[in-house]
PDB file of C-alpha atoms in Angstrom:
ATOM      1  CA  MET A   1      70.818  92.232  91.145  1.00  0.00           C
ATOM      2  CA  LYS A   2      73.703  91.299  93.305  1.00  0.00           C
ATOM      3  CA  LYS A   3      76.598  93.870  93.246  1.00  0.00           C
ATOM      4  CA  ASN A   4      79.609  92.522  91.491  1.00  0.00           C
ATOM      5  CA  ILE A   5      81.647  95.657  90.814  1.00  0.00           C
ATOM      6  CA  GLY A   6      84.191  96.932  93.283  1.00  0.00           C
ATOM      7  CA  LYS A   7      85.559 100.459  93.910  1.00  0.00           C
ATOM      8  CA  THR A   8      88.674 100.138  91.848  1.00  0.00           C
ATOM      9  CA  ASP A   9      86.703  98.588  88.952  1.00  0.00           C
ATOM     10  CA  LYS A  10      84.117 101.388  89.287  1.00  0.00           C
ATOM     11  CA  MET A  11      86.761 104.084  89.018  1.00  0.00           C
ATOM     12  CA  ILE A  12      88.463 102.480  86.145  1.00  0.00           C
ATOM     13  CA  ARG A  13      85.142 102.209  84.256  1.00  0.00           C
ATOM     14  CA  ILE A  14      84.382 105.918  84.871  1.00  0.00           C
ATOM     15  CA  ILE A  15      87.714 107.155  83.745  1.00  0.00           C
ATOM     16  CA  LEU A  16      87.497 105.002  80.558  1.00  0.00           C
ATOM     17  CA  ALA A  17      84.036 106.267  79.877  1.00  0.00           C
ATOM     18  CA  ILE A  18      85.364 109.934  80.217  1.00  0.00           C
ATOM     19  CA  ILE A  19      88.188 109.239  77.845  1.00  0.00           C
ATOM     20  CA  LEU A  20      85.912 107.538  75.298  1.00  0.00           C
ATOM     21  CA  ALA A  21      83.429 110.331  75.416  1.00  0.00           C
ATOM     22  CA  ALA A  22      86.193 112.933  75.098  1.00  0.00           C
ATOM     23  CA  LEU A  23      87.522 111.241  72.078  1.00  0.00           C
ATOM     24  CA  ASP A  24      83.968 111.511  70.431  1.00  0.00           C
ATOM     25  CA  PHE A  25      83.381 115.138  71.763  1.00  0.00           C
ATOM     26  CA  PHE A  26      86.592 116.505  70.497  1.00  0.00           C
ATOM     27  CA  GLU A  27      86.206 114.593  67.156  1.00  0.00           C
ATOM     28  CA  VAL A  28      89.492 112.807  67.485  1.00  0.00           C
ATOM     29  CA  VAL A  29      87.637 109.762  66.189  1.00  0.00           C
ATOM     30  CA  LYS A  30      84.997 110.434  63.425  1.00  0.00           C
ATOM     31  CA  GLY A  31      82.300 108.404  61.541  1.00  0.00           C
ATOM     32  CA  GLY A  32      80.665 105.244  62.802  1.00  0.00           C
ATOM     33  CA  PHE A  33      83.411 104.294  65.123  1.00  0.00           C
ATOM     34  CA  SER A  34      82.742 107.467  67.227  1.00  0.00           C
ATOM     35  CA  TRP A  35      79.166 106.057  67.765  1.00  0.00           C
ATOM     36  CA  VAL A  36      80.630 102.752  69.012  1.00  0.00           C
ATOM     37  CA  LEU A  37      82.840 104.591  71.434  1.00  0.00           C
ATOM     38  CA  SER A  38      79.855 106.626  72.666  1.00  0.00           C
ATOM     39  CA  VAL A  39      77.829 103.455  73.239  1.00  0.00           C
ATOM     40  CA  ILE A  40      80.635 101.798  75.049  1.00  0.00           C
ATOM     41  CA  ALA A  41      81.074 104.883  77.296  1.00  0.00           C
ATOM     42  CA  ILE A  42      77.433 104.903  78.141  1.00  0.00           C
ATOM     43  CA  VAL A  43      77.523 101.170  79.020  1.00  0.00           C
ATOM     44  CA  LEU A  44      80.523 101.726  81.190  1.00  0.00           C
ATOM     45  CA  LEU A  45      78.909 104.595  83.152  1.00  0.00           C
ATOM     46  CA  VAL A  46      75.633 102.702  83.597  1.00  0.00           C
ATOM     47  CA  THR A  47      77.356  99.585  84.919  1.00  0.00           C
ATOM     48  CA  ALA A  48      79.699 101.667  87.158  1.00  0.00           C
ATOM     49  CA  PHE A  49      76.723 103.518  88.679  1.00  0.00           C
ATOM     50  CA  ILE A  50      74.503 100.520  89.283  1.00  0.00           C
ATOM     51  CA  ASN A  51      77.532  98.442  90.468  1.00  0.00           C
ATOM     52  CA  PHE A  52      76.422  95.526  88.275  1.00  0.00           C
ATOM     53  CA  CYS A  53      78.070  94.052  85.097  1.00  0.00           C
ATOM     54  CA  PRO A  54      76.014  91.309  83.329  1.00  0.00           C
ATOM     55  CA  ALA A  55      79.099  90.048  81.599  1.00  0.00           C
ATOM     56  CA  TYR A  56      80.736  89.463  85.054  1.00  0.00           C
ATOM     57  CA  THR A  57      77.763  87.337  85.900  1.00  0.00           C
ATOM     58  CA  LEU A  58      78.239  85.297  82.747  1.00  0.00           C
ATOM     59  CA  LEU A  59      81.929  84.861  83.454  1.00  0.00           C
ATOM     60  CA  GLY A  60      81.544  84.226  87.087  1.00  0.00           C
ATOM     61  CA  MET A  61      83.586  87.256  88.108  1.00  0.00           C
ATOM     62  CA  ASN A  62      83.049  89.533  91.092  1.00  0.00           C
ATOM     63  CA  THR A  63      85.384  92.413  91.957  1.00  0.00           C
ATOM     64  CA  CYS A  64      83.291  93.592  94.931  1.00  0.00           C
ATOM     65  CA  LYS A  65      84.670  92.877  98.292  1.00  0.00           C
ATOM     66  CA  ASN A  66      81.222  92.990  99.983  1.00  0.00           C
ATOM     67  CA  ASP A  67      79.329  89.662 100.203  1.00  0.00           C
ATOM     68  CA  ASN A  68      75.786  91.101  99.283  1.00  0.00           C
TER      69      ASN A  68
END
Protein backbone atom coordinates (compact mmCIF):
# COMPACT_ATOMS: atom_id res chain seq x y z
CA MET A 1 0.00 0.00 0.00
CA LYS A 2 1.35 3.33 -1.04
CA LYS A 3 0.69 6.17 1.40
CA ASN A 4 -1.78 8.70 0.00
CA ILE A 5 -2.88 10.66 3.08
CA GLY A 6 -0.90 13.71 4.21
CA LYS A 7 -0.52 15.19 7.69
CA THR A 8 -3.29 17.79 7.33
CA ASP A 9 -5.69 15.23 5.88
CA LYS A 10 -4.81 12.84 8.71
CA MET A 11 -5.56 15.45 11.39
CA ILE A 12 -8.88 16.37 9.75
CA ARG A 13 -9.89 12.70 9.66
CA ILE A 14 -9.03 12.21 13.34
CA ILE A 15 -10.92 15.34 14.40
CA LEU A 16 -13.99 14.34 12.36
CA ALA A 17 -13.89 10.83 13.82
CA ILE A 18 -13.80 12.24 17.36
CA ILE A 19 -16.74 14.55 16.61
CA LEU A 20 -18.79 11.74 15.06
CA ALA A 21 -18.02 9.38 17.94
CA ALA A 22 -18.95 12.07 20.46
CA LEU A 23 -22.30 12.61 18.73
CA ASP A 24 -23.03 8.93 19.18
CA PHE A 25 -21.58 8.66 22.70
CA PHE A 26 -23.57 11.63 24.06
CA GLU A 27 -26.69 10.43 22.21
CA VAL A 28 -27.11 13.61 20.20
CA VAL A 29 -28.01 11.35 17.31
CA LYS A 30 -30.12 8.27 18.04
CA GLY A 31 -31.31 5.24 16.17
CA GLY A 32 -29.84 3.72 13.04
CA PHE A 33 -28.10 6.91 12.02
CA SER A 34 -25.92 6.74 15.12
CA TRP A 35 -24.58 3.38 13.89
CA VAL A 36 -23.79 4.94 10.53
CA LEU A 37 -21.85 7.74 12.26
CA SER A 38 -19.95 5.17 14.32
CA VAL A 39 -18.96 3.18 11.24
CA ILE A 40 -17.84 6.35 9.45
CA ALA A 41 -15.79 7.36 12.51
CA ILE A 42 -14.10 3.95 12.60
CA VAL A 43 -13.30 4.09 8.87
CA LEU A 44 -11.86 7.60 9.24
CA LEU A 45 -9.65 6.50 12.15
CA VAL A 46 -8.41 3.38 10.40
CA THR A 47 -7.56 5.22 7.19
CA ALA A 48 -5.86 7.99 9.16
CA PHE A 49 -3.65 5.59 11.10
CA ILE A 50 -2.63 3.47 8.12
CA ASN A 51 -2.15 6.58 5.92
CA PHE A 52 -4.04 4.97 3.06
CA CYS A 53 -7.48 5.71 1.63
CA PRO A 54 -8.87 3.30 -1.00
CA ALA A 55 -11.24 5.99 -2.29
CA TYR A 56 -8.26 8.26 -3.01
CA THR A 57 -6.74 5.48 -5.09
CA LEU A 58 -9.91 5.14 -7.15
CA LEU A 59 -10.11 8.93 -7.63
CA GLY A 60 -6.39 9.30 -8.34
CA MET A 61 -5.88 11.63 -5.38
CA ASN A 62 -2.84 11.93 -3.14
CA THR A 63 -2.46 14.41 -0.27
CA CYS A 64 0.83 12.93 0.93
CA LYS A 65 3.84 15.09 0.09
CA ASN A 66 6.27 12.17 0.26
CA ASP A 67 6.89 10.23 -2.93
CA ASN A 68 6.75 6.69 -1.52
